[in-house]
Amino acid sequence: MSSQKPITILAVIALAAPSLISQFISAPFIGVVPGLYAKYAGLSMASISAVVLFSRIFDAITDPVIGLLSDRYKREWGTRKPWLVFGFVVTALAAWFVSSPPESSGLIHFAVWSLVFYFGWTMIEVPHNAWAAEITENYNRRTTVFFAKTMFAAVGAFVFALVPLLPLFETTEFTFETMRVAAVIFVLLGLVCVISAVRFAPSGESLPRQGGMKLGPEFLVSMFENGPFARFIFAFVISGLAAGMNGTLQFVFLDSYLGLGEHVSVALGSGVFLGIFGIAGWYLLMLRMQKHRAWAISLALGAGWILAPALLAPGEQALIPYMVMFAGMVLSIGAGLIAPYTLLGDIIDFDRWKTGEDRAGAYFAVFLFAVKLNTALGGAAAFFLLDLTGYDASAGSQSAFASLGIRLAFAIVPGILFLVGCAVMWTYPLTRARHQEILAELEVRSAELEKDGRKEKAVAGSAAPATS
């Protein structure tokens, strides 16, 4: 690959903008919608667990397919932009319908539109992340690109948390009416964000690929023979399971366990707002230290704050302590919202150095497969544990065993998993210095290929028959 020009601030902002709508609409699907179907549609914890697991496994399975197809499209047409447009349309439709459950067959409705939603979201997330990794090779500039994406995502989550506070509703609690308004806002914001990305962000470059890539055992084995990737994905799976369990139960823990349903928007919104500053702080830190070390420290700090809510007793007195704990958590985990994506970009460069192929879409597909499988397994495990311990989201109070169940699923198990992820990433081998060496070698190869290409053209030209 030839030397890349530094990308402009406008290009970075335009490229990152779709992350706002992605997080704005994915946050409720993970943390709010399942709880609404339990509270208002009367679905059992076991049935919600089954739908969450099945839909997220479907979502995870489609990731490699979309990744390979977007790689092929990029190879042939030089861009991944159409995927964002189609994904936005599908996701918008699903967001509206999943927020409008019928009086009967709520389970089927929830399951079908969850599948449609995750399919549309995949068409946005996989190509968009691969695109972001391709737009620059520079170690710090790549961190800047994913920092911008993470900031837009944090703003999206914050804006969603504010939706119940609009003067359109009789209550500040999350309801299906709230979600329908959120779906409309998603469309309005999406038109601006997607059009901006398509219009102002460059498509990025990639190496010509030799032959088409096929998803299969050999392909996956070749990826896991990439040592840095194997260590990275293990740490991410461990910490991702924790995030899946904790995130899925945010609404349930606040609303039905602590009894703070009217304060959910304020409690989560204030924490997410502070988290924006935490992300900025971690970004500046990662420009000055190894990214994997910053992520490991972030996981250790986050573990402490995730464990803390297990000490809370239900009641209004828990509001302020929970807000402090949640704010501490989102401030602590900021590195984990940037580092995995930018580290994966470095891993893709390492893979390019080993194989001579640009498989950015495939790598991000497998990575997002892990993201969504984590959320599926984490969310399903969380609801299964609640069902196993007899937790009832519609009940006014819980038994001691059920209370233990939600504290385990929401806080204790996720905190322990975060600590394991920290230990794994502390000795990650692909450092800043090693990455710079790899880029230098790739630059030499690129220059040699260009030189050979010019020679071949010159030979072909001299051998061409003269024309009269």
CSV table of N, CA and C in Angstrom, one decimal, residues 338-437:
chain,number,residue,atom,x,y,z
A,338,ILE,N,-12.5,2.1,23.0
A,338,ILE,CA,-11.7,2.5,21.9
A,338,ILE,C,-10.6,1.5,21.5
A,339,ALA,N,-9.9,1.0,22.5
A,339,ALA,CA,-8.7,0.2,22.3
A,339,ALA,C,-9.0,-1.1,21.5
A,340,PRO,N,-10.1,-1.9,21.7
A,340,PRO,CA,-10.2,-3.1,20.9
A,340,PRO,C,-10.3,-2.8,19.4
A,341,TYR,N,-11.0,-1.8,19.0
A,341,TYR,CA,-11.2,-1.5,17.6
A,341,TYR,C,-9.9,-1.0,17.0
A,342,THR,N,-9.1,-0.2,17.7
A,342,THR,CA,-7.9,0.3,17.1
A,342,THR,C,-6.8,-0.8,17.2
A,343,LEU,N,-6.8,-1.6,18.2
A,343,LEU,CA,-5.9,-2.7,18.3
A,343,LEU,C,-6.1,-3.7,17.2
A,344,LEU,N,-7.4,-3.9,16.8
A,344,LEU,CA,-7.7,-4.8,15.7
A,344,LEU,C,-7.2,-4.3,14.4
A,345,GLY,N,-7.2,-3.0,14.2
A,345,GLY,CA,-6.7,-2.4,13.0
A,345,GLY,C,-5.2,-2.7,12.9
A,346,ASP,N,-4.5,-2.7,14.0
A,346,ASP,CA,-3.0,-3.0,14.1
A,346,ASP,C,-2.9,-4.5,13.8
A,347,ILE,N,-3.7,-5.3,14.3
A,347,ILE,CA,-3.7,-6.8,14.1
A,347,ILE,C,-3.9,-7.1,12.6
A,348,ILE,N,-4.8,-6.3,11.9
A,348,ILE,CA,-5.0,-6.5,10.5
A,348,ILE,C,-3.8,-6.2,9.7
A,349,ASP,N,-3.1,-5.1,10.1
A,349,ASP,CA,-1.8,-4.8,9.5
A,349,ASP,C,-0.8,-6.0,9.6
A,350,PHE,N,-0.8,-6.6,10.8
A,350,PHE,CA,0.1,-7.7,11.1
A,350,PHE,C,-0.3,-8.9,10.2
A,351,ASP,N,-1.6,-9.1,10.0
A,351,ASP,CA,-2.0,-10.2,9.1
A,351,ASP,C,-1.7,-9.9,7.7
A,352,ARG,N,-1.8,-8.6,7.3
A,352,ARG,CA,-1.4,-8.2,5.9
A,352,ARG,C,0.1,-8.5,5.7
A,353,TRP,N,0.9,-8.2,6.7
A,353,TRP,CA,2.3,-8.5,6.6
A,353,TRP,C,2.6,-10.0,6.5
A,354,LYS,N,1.8,-10.8,7.2
A,354,LYS,CA,2.0,-12.3,7.1
A,354,LYS,C,1.5,-12.9,5.8
A,355,THR,N,0.3,-12.5,5.4
A,355,THR,CA,-0.4,-13.1,4.3
A,355,THR,C,-0.4,-12.4,2.9
A,356,GLY,N,-0.1,-11.1,3.0
A,356,GLY,CA,-0.2,-10.3,1.7
A,356,GLY,C,-1.6,-10.0,1.3
A,357,GLU,N,-2.6,-10.3,2.2
A,357,GLU,CA,-4.0,-10.0,1.8
A,357,GLU,C,-4.6,-9.0,2.8
A,358,ASP,N,-5.5,-8.2,2.3
A,358,ASP,CA,-6.2,-7.3,3.2
A,358,ASP,C,-7.6,-7.9,3.5
A,359,ARG,N,-7.7,-8.3,4.8
A,359,ARG,CA,-8.9,-9.0,5.2
A,359,ARG,C,-9.6,-8.2,6.3
A,360,ALA,N,-9.6,-6.9,6.2
A,360,ALA,CA,-10.2,-6.1,7.2
A,360,ALA,C,-11.6,-6.4,7.5
A,361,GLY,N,-12.5,-6.6,6.5
A,361,GLY,CA,-13.9,-6.9,6.7
A,361,GLY,C,-14.0,-8.2,7.4
A,362,ALA,N,-13.2,-9.2,7.0
A,362,ALA,CA,-13.4,-10.5,7.6
A,362,ALA,C,-13.0,-10.5,9.0
A,363,TYR,N,-11.9,-9.8,9.4
A,363,TYR,CA,-11.5,-9.7,10.8
A,363,TYR,C,-12.5,-9.0,11.6
A,364,PHE,N,-13.0,-7.9,11.1
A,364,PHE,CA,-14.1,-7.2,11.9
A,364,PHE,C,-15.3,-8.0,12.0
A,365,ALA,N,-15.6,-8.8,10.9
A,365,ALA,CA,-16.8,-9.7,11.0
A,365,ALA,C,-16.6,-10.7,12.1
A,366,VAL,N,-15.4,-11.3,12.2
A,366,VAL,CA,-15.2,-12.3,13.3
A,366,VAL,C,-15.2,-11.6,14.6
A,367,PHE,N,-14.6,-10.4,14.7
A,367,PHE,CA,-14.6,-9.7,15.9
A,367,PHE,C,-16.0,-9.3,16.4
A,368,LEU,N,-16.8,-8.8,15.5
A,368,LEU,CA,-18.2,-8.4,15.8
A,368,LEU,C,-19.1,-9.7,16.1
A,369,PHE,N,-18.7,-10.8,15.4
A,369,PHE,CA,-19.3,-12.1,15.8
A,369,PHE,C,-19.1,-12.3,17.3
A,370,ALA,N,-17.9,-12.1,17.7
A,370,ALA,CA,-17.6,-12.3,19.2
A,370,ALA,C,-18.3,-11.3,20.0
A,371,VAL,N,-18.4,-10.1,19.5
A,371,VAL,CA,-19.1,-9.0,20.3
A,371,VAL,C,-20.6,-9.5,20.5
A,372,LYS,N,-21.2,-9.9,19.4
A,372,LYS,CA,-22.7,-10.2,19.5
A,372,LYS,C,-22.9,-11.6,20.2
A,373,LEU,N,-22.0,-12.5,20.0
A,373,LEU,CA,-22.1,-13.8,20.7
A,373,LEU,C,-22.0,-13.6,22.2
A,374,ASN,N,-21.1,-12.7,22.5
A,374,ASN,CA,-20.9,-12.3,24.0
A,374,ASN,C,-22.2,-11.8,24.5
A,375,THR,N,-22.8,-10.8,23.8
A,375,THR,CA,-24.0,-10.2,24.3
A,375,THR,C,-25.2,-11.2,24.3
A,376,ALA,N,-25.2,-12.1,23.3
A,376,ALA,CA,-26.2,-13.2,23.3
A,376,ALA,C,-26.0,-14.1,24.5
A,377,LEU,N,-24.8,-14.6,24.7
A,377,LEU,CA,-24.6,-15.6,25.8
A,377,LEU,C,-24.7,-14.9,27.1
A,378,GLY,N,-24.1,-13.6,27.2
A,378,GLY,CA,-24.2,-12.9,28.4
A,378,GLY,C,-25.6,-12.5,28.8
A,379,GLY,N,-26.4,-12.0,27.8
A,379,GLY,CA,-27.8,-11.7,28.1
A,379,GLY,C,-28.6,-12.9,28.4
A,380,ALA,N,-28.4,-13.9,27.6
A,380,ALA,CA,-29.2,-15.1,27.9
A,380,ALA,C,-28.9,-15.8,29.2
A,381,ALA,N,-27.6,-15.8,29.5
A,381,ALA,CA,-27.1,-16.3,30.8
A,381,ALA,C,-27.7,-15.5,32.0
A,382,ALA,N,-27.7,-14.2,31.8
A,382,ALA,CA,-28.3,-13.3,32.9
A,382,ALA,C,-29.7,-13.6,33.1
A,383,PHE,N,-30.5,-13.6,32.1
A,383,PHE,CA,-32.0,-13.9,32.2
A,383,PHE,C,-32.2,-15.3,32.7
A,384,PHE,N,-31.4,-16.3,32.2
A,384,PHE,CA,-31.5,-17.7,32.7
A,384,PHE,C,-31.3,-17.8,34.2
A,385,LEU,N,-30.2,-17.0,34.7
A,385,LEU,CA,-29.9,-17.1,36.1
A,385,LEU,C,-31.1,-16.4,36.9
A,386,LEU,N,-31.7,-15.4,36.3
A,386,LEU,CA,-32.8,-14.8,37.0
A,386,LEU,C,-34.0,-15.8,37.1
A,387,ASP,N,-34.2,-16.5,36.0
A,387,ASP,CA,-35.3,-17.4,36.0
A,387,ASP,C,-35.0,-18.6,36.9
A,388,LEU,N,-33.8,-19.0,37.0
A,388,LEU,CA,-33.3,-20.1,37.8
A,388,LEU,C,-33.5,-19.8,39.3
A,389,THR,N,-33.3,-18.5,39.7
A,389,THR,CA,-33.5,-18.1,41.1
A,389,THR,C,-34.8,-17.6,41.4
A,390,GLY,N,-35.8,-17.6,40.4
A,390,GLY,CA,-37.1,-17.2,40.7
A,390,GLY,C,-37.4,-15.7,40.7
A,391,TYR,N,-36.6,-15.0,39.9
A,391,TYR,CA,-36.7,-13.5,39.9
A,391,TYR,C,-37.9,-13.2,39.0
A,392,ASP,N,-38.8,-12.3,39.5
A,392,ASP,CA,-40.0,-11.9,38.8
A,392,ASP,C,-40.0,-10.3,38.6
A,393,ALA,N,-39.8,-9.9,37.4
A,393,ALA,CA,-39.6,-8.4,37.1
A,393,ALA,C,-40.9,-7.7,37.4
A,394,SER,N,-42.1,-8.3,37.4
A,394,SER,CA,-43.3,-7.6,37.7
A,394,SER,C,-43.7,-7.7,39.1
A,395,ALA,N,-43.0,-8.4,40.0
A,395,ALA,CA,-43.3,-8.5,41.4
A,395,ALA,C,-42.8,-7.2,42.2
A,396,GLY,N,-43.5,-6.9,43.2
A,396,GLY,CA,-43.1,-5.8,44.1
A,396,GLY,C,-41.9,-6.0,44.9
A,397,SER,N,-41.6,-7.2,45.3
A,397,SER,CA,-40.4,-7.5,46.0
A,397,SER,C,-39.9,-8.9,45.6
A,398,GLN,N,-38.7,-9.2,46.0
A,398,GLN,CA,-38.0,-10.4,45.6
A,398,GLN,C,-37.6,-11.2,46.8
A,399,SER,N,-37.5,-12.6,46.6
A,399,SER,CA,-37.0,-13.4,47.7
A,399,SER,C,-35.5,-13.2,47.8
A,400,ALA,N,-34.9,-13.7,48.9
A,400,ALA,CA,-33.5,-13.6,49.2
A,400,ALA,C,-32.7,-14.3,48.1
A,401,PHE,N,-33.2,-15.4,47.6
A,401,PHE,CA,-32.5,-16.2,46.6
A,401,PHE,C,-32.6,-15.5,45.2
A,402,ALA,N,-33.7,-14.9,44.9
A,402,ALA,CA,-33.9,-14.1,43.7
A,402,ALA,C,-33.0,-12.8,43.7
A,403,SER,N,-32.9,-12.2,44.9
A,403,SER,CA,-32.0,-11.0,45.0
A,403,SER,C,-30.6,-11.4,44.8
A,404,LEU,N,-30.2,-12.6,45.3
A,404,LEU,CA,-28.8,-13.1,45.1
A,404,LEU,C,-28.6,-13.3,43.6
A,405,GLY,N,-29.6,-13.8,43.0
A,405,GLY,CA,-29.5,-14.1,41.5
A,405,GLY,C,-29.2,-12.9,40.7
A,406,ILE,N,-29.9,-11.8,41.0
A,406,ILE,CA,-29.7,-10.6,40.1
A,406,ILE,C,-28.3,-9.9,40.5
A,407,ARG,N,-27.9,-10.0,41.8
A,407,ARG,CA,-26.6,-9.5,42.1
A,407,ARG,C,-25.5,-10.2,41.5
A,408,LEU,N,-25.6,-11.6,41.4
A,408,LEU,CA,-24.6,-12.4,40.8
A,408,LEU,C,-24.6,-12.1,39.3
A,409,ALA,N,-25.7,-12.0,38.6
A,409,ALA,CA,-25.8,-11.9,37.2
A,409,ALA,C,-25.4,-10.4,36.8
A,410,PHE,N,-25.7,-9.5,37.6
A,410,PHE,CA,-25.5,-8.1,37.2
A,410,PHE,C,-24.1,-7.5,37.6
A,411,ALA,N,-23.6,-8.0,38.7
A,411,ALA,CA,-22.4,-7.4,39.3
A,411,ALA,C,-21.3,-8.4,39.5
A,412,ILE,N,-21.5,-9.4,40.3
A,412,ILE,CA,-20.4,-10.2,40.8
A,412,ILE,C,-19.7,-11.0,39.7
A,413,VAL,N,-20.4,-11.7,38.9
A,413,VAL,CA,-19.8,-12.5,37.8
A,413,VAL,C,-19.1,-11.6,36.8
A,414,PRO,N,-19.8,-10.5,36.3
A,414,PRO,CA,-19.1,-9.6,35.4
A,414,PRO,C,-17.9,-9.0,35.9
A,415,GLY,N,-17.8,-8.6,37.2
A,415,GLY,CA,-16.6,-8.0,37.8
A,415,GLY,C,-15.5,-9.0,37.8
A,416,ILE,N,-15.7,-10.3,38.1
A,416,ILE,CA,-14.6,-11.3,38.1
A,416,ILE,C,-14.1,-11.5,36.6
A,417,LEU,N,-15.0,-11.5,35.7
A,417,LEU,CA,-14.6,-11.7,34.3
A,417,LEU,C,-13.8,-10.5,33.8
A,418,PHE,N,-14.1,-9.3,34.2
A,418,PHE,CA,-13.3,-8.2,33.8
A,418,PHE,C,-11.8,-8.3,34.3
A,419,LEU,N,-11.7,-8.8,35.5
A,419,LEU,CA,-10.3,-9.0,36.1
A,419,LEU,C,-9.5,-10.1,35.3
A,420,VAL,N,-10.2,-11.1,34.8
A,420,VAL,CA,-9.5,-12.1,34.0
A,420,VAL,C,-9.1,-11.5,32.6
A,421,GLY,N,-9.9,-10.7,32.0
A,421,GLY,CA,-9.5,-10.0,30.8
A,421,GLY,C,-8.3,-9.1,31.0
A,422,CYS,N,-8.3,-8.4,32.1
A,422,CYS,CA,-7.1,-7.5,32.4
A,422,CYS,C,-5.8,-8.3,32.4
A,423,ALA,N,-5.8,-9.5,33.1
A,423,ALA,CA,-4.6,-10.3,33.2
A,423,ALA,C,-4.2,-10.8,31.8
A,424,VAL,N,-5.1,-11.1,31.0
A,424,VAL,CA,-4.7,-11.6,29.6
A,424,VAL,C,-4.1,-10.5,28.8
A,425,MET,N,-4.6,-9.3,28.8
A,425,MET,CA,-4.1,-8.2,27.9
A,425,MET,C,-2.9,-7.5,28.4
A,426,TRP,N,-2.5,-7.7,29.6
A,426,TRP,CA,-1.3,-7.0,30.2
A,426,TRP,C,0.0,-7.3,29.4
A,427,THR,N,0.1,-8.6,28.9
A,427,THR,CA,1.3,-9.0,28.3
A,427,THR,C,1.1,-9.2,26.7
A,428,TYR,N,0.2,-8.4,26.2
A,428,TYR,CA,-0.1,-8.5,24.7
A,428,TYR,C,1.2,-8.1,23.9
A,429,PRO,N,1.5,-8.8,22.9
A,429,PRO,CA,2.8,-8.7,22.2
A,429,PRO,C,2.9,-7.6,21.1
A,430,LEU,N,1.8,-7.2,20.5
A,430,LEU,CA,1.9,-6.3,19.4
A,430,LEU,C,2.0,-4.8,19.9
A,431,THR,N,3.2,-4.4,20.2
A,431,THR,CA,3.4,-3.1,20.8
A,431,THR,C,3.5,-2.0,19.7
A,432,ARG,N,3.6,-0.8,20.1
A,432,ARG,CA,3.7,0.4,19.2
A,432,ARG,C,4.9,0.2,18.3
A,433,ALA,N,6.1,-0.1,19.0
A,433,ALA,CA,7.3,-0.3,18.2
A,433,ALA,C,7.2,-1.4,17.2
A,434,ARG,N,6.7,-2.5,17.6
A,434,ARG,CA,6.5,-3.6,16.6
A,434,ARG,C,5.6,-3.3,15.5
A,435,HIS,N,4.6,-2.6,15.7
A,435,HIS,CA,3.6,-2.2,14.7
A,435,HIS,C,4.3,-1.2,13.7
A,436,GLN,N,5.2,-0.3,14.2
A,436,GLN,CA,5.9,0.6,13.3
A,436,GLN,C,6.9,-0.2,12.4
A,437,GLU,N,7.5,-1.2,12.9
A,437,GLU,CA,8.4,-2.0,12.1
A,437,GLU,C,7.6,-2.7,11.0
